[in-house]
């Protein structure tokens, strides 16, 4: 019976039409169509993932035809067809990720197909093209035809994140959960308005459960007046909104790290977060405000020294850095090499992308400079296994969501940071002072 249902429905609709078409029937059919189209539209908007799965086959079929249609034009435009059109050997995969295998004509190199990627991307109007060799003869063009990351989604706080080494922050272009390893010090680079705030808060939200339990202590540094960090101050065990407090806080952490390093020496090789020995996560909203733009040279120098110490010696004993910044140049972050994990949001140009993610990521398709302004929170990351760069998007944390999470998951540990110590090395004169009385006596 169930199998016959579609046929029965067609009969029920078609017979009255054939027998006696009337205004009532026309109206009923139009209304029915409107209901069906609206339902499909609602499904597509509210459940994009299940809608994508359900419609993947027809879409794949349509995109295969599109690829075959545009390929001769793209090959001609890029000069790939001078000695004959390179053969499209297969188009595999399912919407939104498809793989086009091409057999290059003799004398062609993979670099020429790399360069043709953007032309194919614009010809098809798709999200991304990445080029990879297959065996010794063929080239595979990985096409991302639909963009699962276009629609924003909300960041959610997790009460149950048990595995602190892998924080759920958002989604990847493959429709999976974007997980960020916590342990390597992380640099989040992006131009103004690129969505550094959403990455910052997605990390804080992912740690919220552990913060409430006391296994993680967050330290917030925000020298842009505290606009970001103070929004969720209840999550932080220390906050600093001016350079002096920030340096005092960092130097206090250096002291805690040294004590822990001494206690662990010869006994423990890696730290396990617990309420007795919590993980300290330092979150800095704009690193350059502390290390490059500060007018107070002495504080700048001390901040740099403390960051270098914590980054180079703190990881094994439970001190982790997450730093956001707009300008990724080396002069702005002297300790850049110590940040072993980077997240590249929208950046100004290809050179900035290479600076943040490395030259190899840029050649495997990371294009932070091509992220458009209408998708803030979108970034490229290089997976831990060193595979091709992955496009990801962090969830959006509204002001209300930040305040709400901060209240629900407030920390019960507030550290007292000793006031900024006077730096003796600054007061001490560099050369011994001349003995002026002796000079006078001699004269
Ligand atoms: N993941 C996201 N999804 C949707 N919208 C977002 C997301 N992240 C940020 N936005 C929007 O983009 C705007 C800019 O984001 P945000 O303030 O986080 O950028 P920023 O990189 O921190 O900028 P700045 O360096 O100037 O502070 C926000 O007002 C917000 O509306």
CSV table of C-alpha atoms and ligand atoms in Angstrom, one decimal:
chain,number,residue,atom,x,y,z
A,1,UNK,CA,0.0,0.0,0.0
A,2,UNK,CA,2.7,2.5,1.0
A,3,UNK,CA,4.5,1.9,-2.3
A,4,UNK,CA,1.4,2.7,-4.2
A,5,UNK,CA,0.8,6.0,-2.4
A,6,UNK,CA,2.5,8.4,-4.8
A,7,UNK,CA,0.5,6.9,-7.7
A,8,UNK,CA,-2.7,7.2,-5.7
A,9,UNK,CA,-2.0,10.8,-4.9
A,10,UNK,CA,-1.4,11.6,-8.6
A,11,UNK,CA,-4.7,9.9,-9.5
A,12,UNK,CA,-6.6,11.8,-6.8
A,13,UNK,CA,-5.2,15.1,-8.1
A,14,UNK,CA,-5.4,14.3,-11.9
A,15,UNK,CA,-8.8,12.6,-12.2
A,16,UNK,CA,-10.9,15.6,-11.1
A,17,UNK,CA,-8.8,17.8,-13.4
A,18,UNK,CA,-9.4,15.6,-16.4
A,19,UNK,CA,-13.1,15.1,-15.6
A,20,UNK,CA,-14.2,18.6,-14.7
A,21,UNK,CA,-11.6,21.4,-14.2
A,22,UNK,CA,-13.1,24.1,-12.0
A,23,UNK,CA,-12.0,27.3,-10.3
A,24,UNK,CA,-12.0,25.6,-7.0
A,25,UNK,CA,-9.7,22.9,-8.2
A,26,UNK,CA,-7.3,25.5,-9.7
A,27,UNK,CA,-7.3,27.4,-6.4
A,28,UNK,CA,-6.7,24.2,-4.4
A,29,UNK,CA,-3.8,23.1,-6.7
A,30,UNK,CA,-2.2,26.5,-6.5
A,31,UNK,CA,-2.6,26.6,-2.7
A,32,UNK,CA,-1.2,23.0,-2.5
A,33,UNK,CA,1.9,24.1,-4.6
A,34,UNK,CA,2.4,27.1,-2.4
A,35,UNK,CA,2.3,25.0,0.7
A,36,UNK,CA,4.8,22.4,-0.7
A,37,UNK,CA,7.2,25.1,-1.9
A,38,UNK,CA,7.0,27.0,1.4
A,39,UNK,CA,7.6,23.7,3.3
A,40,UNK,CA,10.7,22.9,1.1
A,41,UNK,CA,12.0,26.4,1.6
A,42,UNK,CA,11.5,26.2,5.4
A,43,UNK,CA,13.2,22.9,5.4
A,44,UNK,CA,16.2,24.3,3.5
A,45,UNK,CA,16.5,27.3,5.8
A,46,UNK,CA,16.0,25.6,9.1
A,47,UNK,CA,17.7,22.2,8.5
A,48,UNK,CA,20.3,22.9,5.8
A,49,UNK,CA,22.3,19.8,6.6
A,50,UNK,CA,19.4,17.3,6.3
A,51,UNK,CA,18.1,19.2,3.3
A,52,UNK,CA,21.5,19.0,1.7
A,53,UNK,CA,21.7,15.2,2.3
A,54,UNK,CA,18.2,14.7,0.8
A,55,UNK,CA,18.9,16.7,-2.3
A,56,UNK,CA,22.5,15.7,-2.8
A,57,UNK,CA,21.9,13.3,-5.7
A,58,UNK,CA,20.1,15.7,-8.1
A,59,UNK,CA,22.4,18.5,-7.2
A,60,UNK,CA,25.5,16.4,-7.9
A,61,UNK,CA,24.0,15.4,-11.3
A,62,UNK,CA,23.4,19.1,-12.1
A,63,UNK,CA,26.9,20.1,-11.1
A,64,UNK,CA,28.5,17.3,-13.1
A,65,UNK,CA,26.8,18.7,-16.2
A,66,UNK,CA,28.0,22.2,-15.3
A,67,UNK,CA,31.6,21.1,-14.9
A,68,UNK,CA,31.6,19.4,-18.3
A,69,UNK,CA,30.0,22.4,-19.9
A,70,UNK,CA,32.5,25.0,-18.6
A,71,UNK,CA,35.6,22.9,-18.7
A,72,UNK,CA,36.4,23.6,-22.5
A,73,UNK,CA,36.0,27.4,-21.9
A,74,UNK,CA,38.2,27.4,-18.8
A,75,UNK,CA,40.8,25.3,-20.4
A,76,UNK,CA,40.9,27.6,-23.4
A,77,UNK,CA,41.0,30.7,-21.2
A,78,UNK,CA,43.9,29.4,-19.2
A,79,UNK,CA,45.8,28.1,-22.3
A,80,UNK,CA,45.5,24.4,-21.2
A,81,UNK,CA,44.0,23.3,-24.6
A,82,UNK,CA,46.9,24.4,-26.9
A,83,UNK,CA,47.8,20.7,-27.6
A,84,UNK,CA,44.2,19.4,-27.2
A,85,UNK,CA,41.6,19.6,-24.4
A,86,UNK,CA,42.8,17.9,-21.2
A,87,UNK,CA,40.5,14.9,-20.6
A,88,UNK,CA,38.1,14.9,-17.7
A,89,UNK,CA,38.6,11.3,-16.6
A,90,UNK,CA,36.0,11.3,-13.9
A,91,UNK,CA,33.7,13.5,-11.7
A,92,UNK,CA,33.2,11.8,-8.4
A,93,UNK,CA,31.9,12.7,-4.9
A,94,UNK,CA,28.5,14.0,-3.8
A,95,UNK,CA,27.3,17.6,-3.6
A,96,UNK,CA,28.7,19.8,-2.0
A,97,UNK,CA,32.2,18.2,-2.4
A,98,UNK,CA,33.1,16.8,-5.8
A,99,UNK,CA,36.4,15.5,-7.2
A,100,UNK,CA,37.2,16.1,-10.9
A,101,UNK,CA,40.1,14.0,-12.2
A,102,UNK,CA,41.9,15.5,-15.2
A,103,UNK,CA,44.6,13.9,-17.3
A,104,UNK,CA,47.0,16.7,-18.3
A,105,UNK,CA,48.2,16.9,-21.8
A,106,UNK,CA,51.9,16.0,-22.2
A,107,UNK,CA,54.1,18.9,-21.2
A,108,UNK,CA,51.7,20.4,-18.7
A,109,UNK,CA,52.5,20.7,-15.0
A,110,UNK,CA,50.3,20.7,-11.9
A,111,UNK,CA,51.2,24.3,-11.3
A,112,UNK,CA,49.2,25.2,-14.4
A,113,UNK,CA,46.1,23.5,-13.0
A,114,UNK,CA,46.7,25.2,-9.6
A,115,UNK,CA,46.6,28.5,-11.5
A,116,UNK,CA,43.4,27.5,-13.4
A,117,UNK,CA,41.6,26.8,-10.1
A,118,UNK,CA,40.4,30.3,-9.5
A,119,UNK,CA,39.2,30.5,-13.2
A,120,UNK,CA,37.1,27.3,-12.7
A,121,UNK,CA,35.8,28.7,-9.4
A,122,UNK,CA,34.5,31.9,-10.9
A,123,UNK,CA,33.2,30.1,-14.1
A,124,UNK,CA,31.1,27.8,-12.0
A,125,UNK,CA,30.4,30.3,-9.2
A,126,UNK,CA,31.4,27.9,-6.5
A,127,UNK,CA,33.0,28.3,-3.0
A,128,UNK,CA,36.4,26.7,-3.5
A,129,UNK,CA,38.7,24.8,-5.8
A,130,UNK,CA,41.8,22.9,-4.6
A,131,UNK,CA,44.3,21.1,-6.8
A,132,UNK,CA,46.2,17.9,-5.9
A,133,UNK,CA,48.2,15.4,-7.8
A,134,UNK,CA,46.8,11.9,-8.2
A,135,UNK,CA,49.5,9.3,-8.9
A,136,UNK,CA,52.1,10.5,-11.3
A,137,UNK,CA,50.0,11.5,-14.2
A,138,UNK,CA,46.6,12.9,-13.1
A,139,UNK,CA,45.5,16.0,-11.3
A,140,UNK,CA,42.4,16.1,-9.0
A,141,UNK,CA,40.5,19.3,-8.7
A,142,UNK,CA,38.5,19.3,-5.4
A,143,UNK,CA,35.4,21.4,-5.8
A,144,UNK,CA,33.3,22.7,-2.9
A,145,UNK,CA,30.2,23.7,-4.9
A,146,UNK,CA,27.9,24.6,-2.0
A,147,UNK,CA,28.8,26.6,1.0
A,148,UNK,CA,27.6,25.1,4.3
A,149,UNK,CA,29.3,27.9,6.1
A,150,UNK,CA,27.4,30.8,4.5
A,151,UNK,CA,24.6,30.9,7.1
A,152,UNK,CA,25.7,32.0,10.6
A,153,UNK,CA,24.9,30.0,13.6
A,154,UNK,CA,25.0,30.6,17.3
A,155,UNK,CA,28.0,29.6,19.5
A,156,UNK,CA,26.9,27.3,22.3
A,157,UNK,CA,28.4,26.8,25.7
A,158,UNK,CA,29.3,23.2,26.7
A,159,UNK,CA,28.8,22.0,30.2
A,160,UNK,CA,30.2,18.7,29.3
A,161,UNK,CA,33.5,19.2,27.4
A,162,UNK,CA,35.5,16.4,29.0
A,163,UNK,CA,38.2,16.4,26.4
A,164,UNK,CA,40.0,19.7,26.9
A,165,UNK,CA,42.5,18.9,24.2
A,166,UNK,CA,39.9,19.2,21.5
A,167,UNK,CA,37.4,22.1,21.8
A,168,UNK,CA,34.3,22.3,19.6
A,169,UNK,CA,34.2,25.8,18.1
A,170,UNK,CA,32.0,25.7,15.1
A,171,UNK,CA,31.7,23.9,11.8
A,172,UNK,CA,34.0,22.9,9.0
A,173,UNK,CA,33.2,23.2,5.3
A,174,UNK,CA,32.7,19.5,5.2
A,175,UNK,CA,29.8,19.8,7.6
A,176,UNK,CA,31.7,18.4,10.5
A,177,UNK,CA,32.3,20.0,14.0
A,178,UNK,CA,35.4,22.2,13.9
A,179,UNK,CA,37.6,21.1,16.8
A,180,UNK,CA,40.5,23.1,18.0
A,181,UNK,CA,43.3,21.4,19.9
A,182,UNK,CA,43.9,23.2,23.2
A,183,UNK,CA,47.6,22.9,24.2
A,184,UNK,CA,49.5,24.5,21.4
A,185,UNK,CA,49.5,28.3,21.9
A,186,UNK,CA,47.1,29.8,19.4
A,187,UNK,CA,47.2,32.9,17.4
A,188,UNK,CA,43.9,34.2,15.9
A,189,UNK,CA,44.7,36.7,13.1
A,190,UNK,CA,42.1,38.7,11.3
A,191,UNK,CA,41.4,42.2,10.0
A,192,UNK,CA,39.0,44.5,11.8
A,193,UNK,CA,35.5,43.1,11.7
A,194,UNK,CA,36.7,39.6,10.6
A,195,UNK,CA,35.1,38.0,13.6
A,196,UNK,CA,38.0,37.5,16.1
A,197,UNK,CA,35.4,38.1,18.8
A,198,UNK,CA,33.4,35.0,17.7
A,199,UNK,CA,36.5,32.8,17.8
A,200,UNK,CA,37.5,34.3,21.2
A,201,UNK,CA,34.1,33.6,22.7
A,202,UNK,CA,33.6,30.2,21.1
A,203,UNK,CA,36.8,29.1,22.9
A,204,UNK,CA,35.6,30.6,26.2
A,205,UNK,CA,32.2,29.0,25.7
A,206,UNK,CA,33.8,25.6,24.9
A,207,UNK,CA,35.7,25.8,28.2
A,208,UNK,CA,32.7,27.1,30.2
A,209,UNK,CA,31.9,23.8,31.9
A,210,UNK,CA,35.5,23.2,32.9
A,211,UNK,CA,35.7,26.9,34.2
A,212,UNK,CA,32.7,26.3,36.4
A,213,UNK,CA,34.2,23.1,37.7
A,214,UNK,CA,37.5,24.9,38.5
A,215,UNK,CA,39.6,22.7,36.2
A,216,UNK,CA,40.3,25.7,33.9
A,217,UNK,CA,41.2,29.3,35.0
A,218,UNK,CA,40.8,32.0,32.3
A,219,UNK,CA,42.9,35.1,32.4
A,220,UNK,CA,41.5,37.9,30.2
A,221,UNK,CA,43.6,40.7,28.8
A,222,UNK,CA,41.9,43.4,26.8
A,223,UNK,CA,43.7,46.7,26.3
A,224,UNK,CA,40.9,48.0,24.1
A,225,UNK,CA,39.2,49.3,27.2
A,226,UNK,CA,37.9,45.9,28.2
A,227,UNK,CA,35.0,46.0,25.8
A,228,UNK,CA,35.3,42.4,24.9
A,229,UNK,CA,36.5,40.6,28.1
A,230,UNK,CA,34.4,42.5,30.6
A,231,UNK,CA,31.3,41.4,28.8
A,232,UNK,CA,31.8,38.0,30.3
A,233,UNK,CA,34.0,38.9,33.3
A,234,UNK,CA,32.4,36.2,35.5
A,235,UNK,CA,34.2,33.6,33.5
A,236,UNK,CA,37.6,35.1,34.2
A,237,UNK,CA,39.8,34.5,37.2
A,238,UNK,CA,41.8,37.7,36.4
A,239,UNK,CA,41.1,40.5,34.0
A,240,UNK,CA,43.4,43.3,32.8
A,241,UNK,CA,42.3,46.3,30.8
A,242,UNK,CA,45.5,48.4,31.1
A,243,UNK,CA,49.1,47.6,30.4
A,244,UNK,CA,50.3,47.8,34.0
A,245,UNK,CA,47.6,45.3,35.3
A,246,UNK,CA,48.3,43.1,32.2
A,247,UNK,CA,52.0,42.9,33.0
A,248,UNK,CA,51.4,42.3,36.7
A,249,UNK,CA,49.0,39.5,35.8
A,250,UNK,CA,51.5,37.9,33.3
A,251,UNK,CA,54.4,38.2,35.7
A,252,UNK,CA,52.2,36.6,38.4
A,253,UNK,CA,51.5,33.7,36.0
A,254,UNK,CA,55.3,33.3,35.4
A,255,UNK,CA,55.7,32.9,39.2
A,256,UNK,CA,53.0,30.3,39.3
A,257,UNK,CA,54.5,28.5,36.3
A,258,UNK,CA,58.0,28.5,37.9
A,259,UNK,CA,56.5,27.0,41.2
A,260,UNK,CA,54.7,24.4,39.2
A,261,UNK,CA,57.7,23.6,37.1
A,262,UNK,CA,59.8,23.1,40.2
A,263,UNK,CA,57.1,20.9,41.8
A,264,UNK,CA,56.9,18.8,38.7
A,265,UNK,CA,60.6,18.4,38.1
A,266,UNK,CA,61.6,14.8,37.9
A,267,UNK,CA,58.0,13.6,38.9
A,268,UNK,CA,55.5,14.6,36.3
A,269,UNK,CA,56.1,15.1,32.6
A,270,UNK,CA,52.7,16.5,31.4
A,271,UNK,CA,50.0,18.4,33.2
A,272,UNK,CA,46.4,17.0,33.7
A,273,UNK,CA,43.9,19.7,34.5
A,274,UNK,CA,42.2,19.3,37.9
A,275,UNK,CA,40.7,21.5,40.5
A,276,UNK,CA,43.9,21.3,42.5
A,277,UNK,CA,46.1,21.9,39.5
A,278,UNK,CA,44.0,23.9,37.0
A,279,UNK,CA,44.9,24.7,33.4
A,280,UNK,CA,45.6,28.4,33.1
A,281,UNK,CA,44.4,29.8,29.7
A,282,UNK,CA,45.5,33.4,29.0
A,283,UNK,CA,43.2,35.0,26.5
A,284,UNK,CA,44.4,38.3,24.9
A,285,UNK,CA,42.0,40.3,22.8
A,286,UNK,CA,44.6,42.5,20.9
A,287,UNK,CA,48.1,41.2,21.4
A,288,UNK,CA,49.7,44.1,19.6
A,289,UNK,CA,48.3,46.6,22.0
A,290,UNK,CA,50.6,45.0,24.6
A,291,UNK,CA,53.6,44.2,22.5
A,292,UNK,CA,53.8,46.9,19.8
A,293,UNK,CA,51.4,49.8,20.2
A,294,UNK,CA,52.1,50.6,23.8
A,295,UNK,CA,53.8,53.9,24.5
A,296,UNK,CA,55.2,52.5,27.7
A,297,UNK,CA,58.4,50.9,26.5
A,298,UNK,CA,59.3,49.3,29.8
A,299,UNK,CA,55.9,47.7,30.2
A,300,UNK,CA,56.1,46.5,26.6
A,301,UNK,CA,59.4,44.9,27.2
A,302,UNK,CA,58.2,43.2,30.4
A,303,UNK,CA,55.1,41.9,28.7
A,304,UNK,CA,57.1,40.4,25.9
A,305,UNK,CA,59.5,38.8,28.3
A,306,UNK,CA,56.6,37.2,30.3
A,307,UNK,CA,54.8,36.0,27.2
A,308,UNK,CA,58.0,34.5,25.9
A,309,UNK,CA,58.6,32.7,29.1
A,310,UNK,CA,55.0,31.4,29.5
A,311,UNK,CA,54.9,30.3,25.9
A,312,UNK,CA,58.2,28.6,25.8
A,313,UNK,CA,58.1,26.9,29.2
A,314,UNK,CA,54.4,26.8,30.3
A,315,UNK,CA,52.8,24.3,28.0
A,316,UNK,CA,53.8,21.1,29.7
A,317,UNK,CA,52.8,22.4,33.1
A,318,UNK,CA,49.4,23.8,32.1
A,319,UNK,CA,49.8,27.4,30.8
A,320,UNK,CA,48.2,28.1,27.4
A,321,UNK,CA,48.0,31.2,25.4
A,322,UNK,CA,45.2,32.3,23.0
A,323,UNK,CA,46.0,35.7,21.4
A,324,UNK,CA,44.0,37.7,18.8
A,325,UNK,CA,45.5,40.3,16.6
A,326,UNK,CA,44.8,42.3,13.5
A,327,UNK,CA,48.3,42.8,12.0
A,328,UNK,CA,50.3,39.6,11.7
A,329,UNK,CA,53.7,41.1,10.8
A,330,UNK,CA,56.7,39.9,12.7
A,331,UNK,CA,57.5,43.4,14.2
A,332,UNK,CA,54.1,43.3,15.9
A,333,UNK,CA,54.5,39.9,17.5
A,334,UNK,CA,58.1,39.2,18.3
A,335,UNK,CA,57.3,35.8,19.8
A,336,UNK,CA,55.3,34.6,16.8
A,337,UNK,CA,57.3,31.4,16.4
A,338,UNK,CA,56.1,30.3,19.9
A,339,UNK,CA,52.5,30.3,18.7
A,340,UNK,CA,52.4,26.9,17.1
A,341,UNK,CA,48.8,26.9,16.0
A,342,UNK,CA,47.2,29.7,13.9
A,343,UNK,CA,43.7,30.6,12.8
A,344,UNK,CA,43.5,32.8,9.8
A,345,UNK,CA,40.3,34.9,9.5
A,346,UNK,CA,39.8,37.4,6.8
A,347,UNK,CA,43.2,39.1,6.0
A,348,UNK,CA,44.3,41.9,3.7
A,349,UNK,CA,46.4,40.1,1.1
A,350,UNK,CA,48.0,36.8,0.1
A,351,UNK,CA,51.3,37.8,1.9
A,352,UNK,CA,49.4,38.1,5.2
A,353,UNK,CA,47.8,34.6,4.6
A,354,UNK,CA,51.2,33.1,4.1
A,355,UNK,CA,52.5,34.9,7.2
A,356,UNK,CA,49.8,33.5,9.3
A,357,UNK,CA,49.3,30.0,8.0
A,358,UNK,CA,52.6,29.4,6.2
A,359,UNK,CA,53.5,29.2,2.5
A,360,UNK,CA,52.5,25.5,2.2
A,361,UNK,CA,49.0,26.3,3.5
A,362,UNK,CA,48.6,29.0,0.9
A,363,UNK,CA,49.5,26.6,-1.9
A,364,UNK,CA,47.0,24.0,-0.6
A,365,UNK,CA,44.1,26.5,-1.0
A,366,UNK,CA,44.1,28.6,2.2
A,367,UNK,CA,42.9,32.0,1.0
A,368,UNK,CA,42.2,34.2,4.0
A,369,UNK,CA,42.4,37.2,1.8
A,370,UNK,CA,39.5,35.9,-0.3
A,371,UNK,CA,37.1,35.5,2.6
A,372,UNK,CA,34.4,38.1,2.0
A,373,UNK,CA,33.1,40.6,4.6
A,374,UNK,CA,29.7,39.1,4.7
A,375,UNK,CA,30.9,35.9,6.4
A,376,UNK,CA,32.6,37.1,9.6
A,377,UNK,CA,33.9,34.3,11.8
A,378,UNK,CA,35.0,32.3,8.7
A,379,UNK,CA,38.7,31.2,8.8
A,380,UNK,CA,41.2,28.8,7.4
A,381,UNK,CA,43.1,26.4,9.7
A,382,UNK,CA,45.8,23.8,9.0
A,383,UNK,CA,44.8,20.5,10.5
A,384,UNK,CA,47.2,18.9,13.1
A,385,UNK,CA,48.1,16.1,10.6
A,386,UNK,CA,49.4,18.7,8.2
A,387,UNK,CA,46.7,18.0,5.6
A,388,UNK,CA,45.3,20.7,3.3
A,389,UNK,CA,44.0,23.8,4.9
A,390,UNK,CA,40.4,23.6,6.0
A,391,UNK,CA,37.8,26.3,5.9
A,392,UNK,CA,35.8,26.7,9.1
A,393,UNK,CA,33.4,29.0,10.8
A,394,UNK,CA,33.0,29.9,14.5
A,395,UNK,CA,29.6,30.2,16.0
A,396,UNK,CA,28.3,33.8,16.7
A,397,UNK,CA,28.3,34.9,20.3
A,398,UNK,CA,25.9,37.8,20.8
A,399,UNK,CA,26.3,40.1,23.8
A,400,UNK,CA,23.3,38.6,25.5
A,401,UNK,CA,24.7,35.1,25.0
A,402,UNK,CA,28.0,36.1,26.5
A,403,UNK,CA,26.4,37.6,29.5
A,404,UNK,CA,24.1,34.6,29.9
A,405,UNK,CA,26.9,32.1,29.7
A,406,UNK,CA,29.2,34.1,32.0
A,407,UNK,CA,26.5,34.1,34.7
A,408,UNK,CA,25.6,30.4,34.3
A,409,UNK,CA,29.2,29.2,34.2
A,410,UNK,CA,30.9,31.8,36.5
A,411,UNK,CA,34.2,30.8,38.0
A,412,UNK,CA,34.5,30.5,41.8
A,413,UNK,CA,38.3,31.2,41.7
A,414,UNK,CA,39.5,34.7,41.6
A,415,UNK,CA,43.2,35.2,41.8
A,416,UNK,CA,44.7,38.1,43.7
A,417,UNK,CA,47.4,39.5,41.5
A,418,UNK,CA,50.2,41.3,43.4
A,419,UNK,CA,50.6,44.9,42.3
A,420,UNK,CA,53.1,45.6,39.5
A,421,UNK,CA,56.6,45.1,40.9
A,422,UNK,CA,59.2,47.8,40.3
A,423,UNK,CA,61.7,46.6,37.7
A,424,UNK,CA,65.1,47.1,39.3
A,425,UNK,CA,66.9,46.6,36.0
A,426,UNK,CA,65.4,49.9,34.8
A,427,UNK,CA,66.4,51.9,37.8
A,428,UNK,CA,70.0,50.5,37.9
A,429,UNK,CA,72.3,52.7,35.9
A,430,UNK,CA,74.0,50.9,33.0
A,431,UNK,CA,77.5,52.3,33.7
A,432,UNK,CA,79.0,53.1,37.1
A,433,UNK,CA,78.2,56.8,37.9
A,434,UNK,CA,81.2,59.1,37.7
A,435,UNK,CA,82.5,60.2,41.1
A,436,UNK,CA,82.1,63.9,40.7
A,437,UNK,CA,83.6,64.8,44.2
A,438,UNK,CA,86.8,63.0,43.2
A,439,UNK,CA,86.9,65.0,40.0
A,440,UNK,CA,86.4,68.2,41.9
A,441,UNK,CA,89.2,67.4,44.4
A,442,UNK,CA,91.5,66.5,41.6
A,443,UNK,CA,90.9,69.8,39.9
B,1,LIG,N1,30.6,33.9,13.6
B,1,LIG,C1,29.9,34.9,13.3
B,1,LIG,N2,28.7,34.8,12.6
B,1,LIG,C2,28.0,35.9,12.3
B,1,LIG,N3,28.3,37.1,12.5
B,1,LIG,C3,29.5,37.4,13.1
B,1,LIG,C4,30.3,36.3,13.5
B,1,LIG,N4,31.4,36.8,14.1
B,1,LIG,C5,31.3,38.1,14.1
B,1,LIG,N5,30.1,38.5,13.5
B,1,LIG,C6,29.6,39.8,13.2
B,1,LIG,O1,30.7,40.6,12.7
B,1,LIG,C7,31.0,41.8,13.4
B,1,LIG,C8,32.5,41.9,13.7
B,1,LIG,O2,32.9,40.9,14.5
B,1,LIG,P1,34.0,41.1,15.6
B,1,LIG,O3,33.7,42.3,16.4
B,1,LIG,O4,34.1,39.8,16.3
B,1,LIG,O5,35.2,41.4,14.7
B,1,LIG,P2,36.7,41.6,15.2
B,1,LIG,O6,37.6,40.9,14.2
B,1,LIG,O7,36.9,41.3,16.6
B,1,LIG,O8,36.9,43.2,14.9
B,1,LIG,P3,37.8,44.2,15.7
B,1,LIG,O9,39.2,43.8,15.5
B,1,LIG,O10,37.5,45.5,15.0
B,1,LIG,O11,37.3,44.2,17.1
B,1,LIG,C9,30.2,41.6,14.7
B,1,LIG,O12,29.5,42.8,15.0
B,1,LIG,C10,29.2,40.5,14.4
B,1,LIG,O13,27.9,41.1,14.1
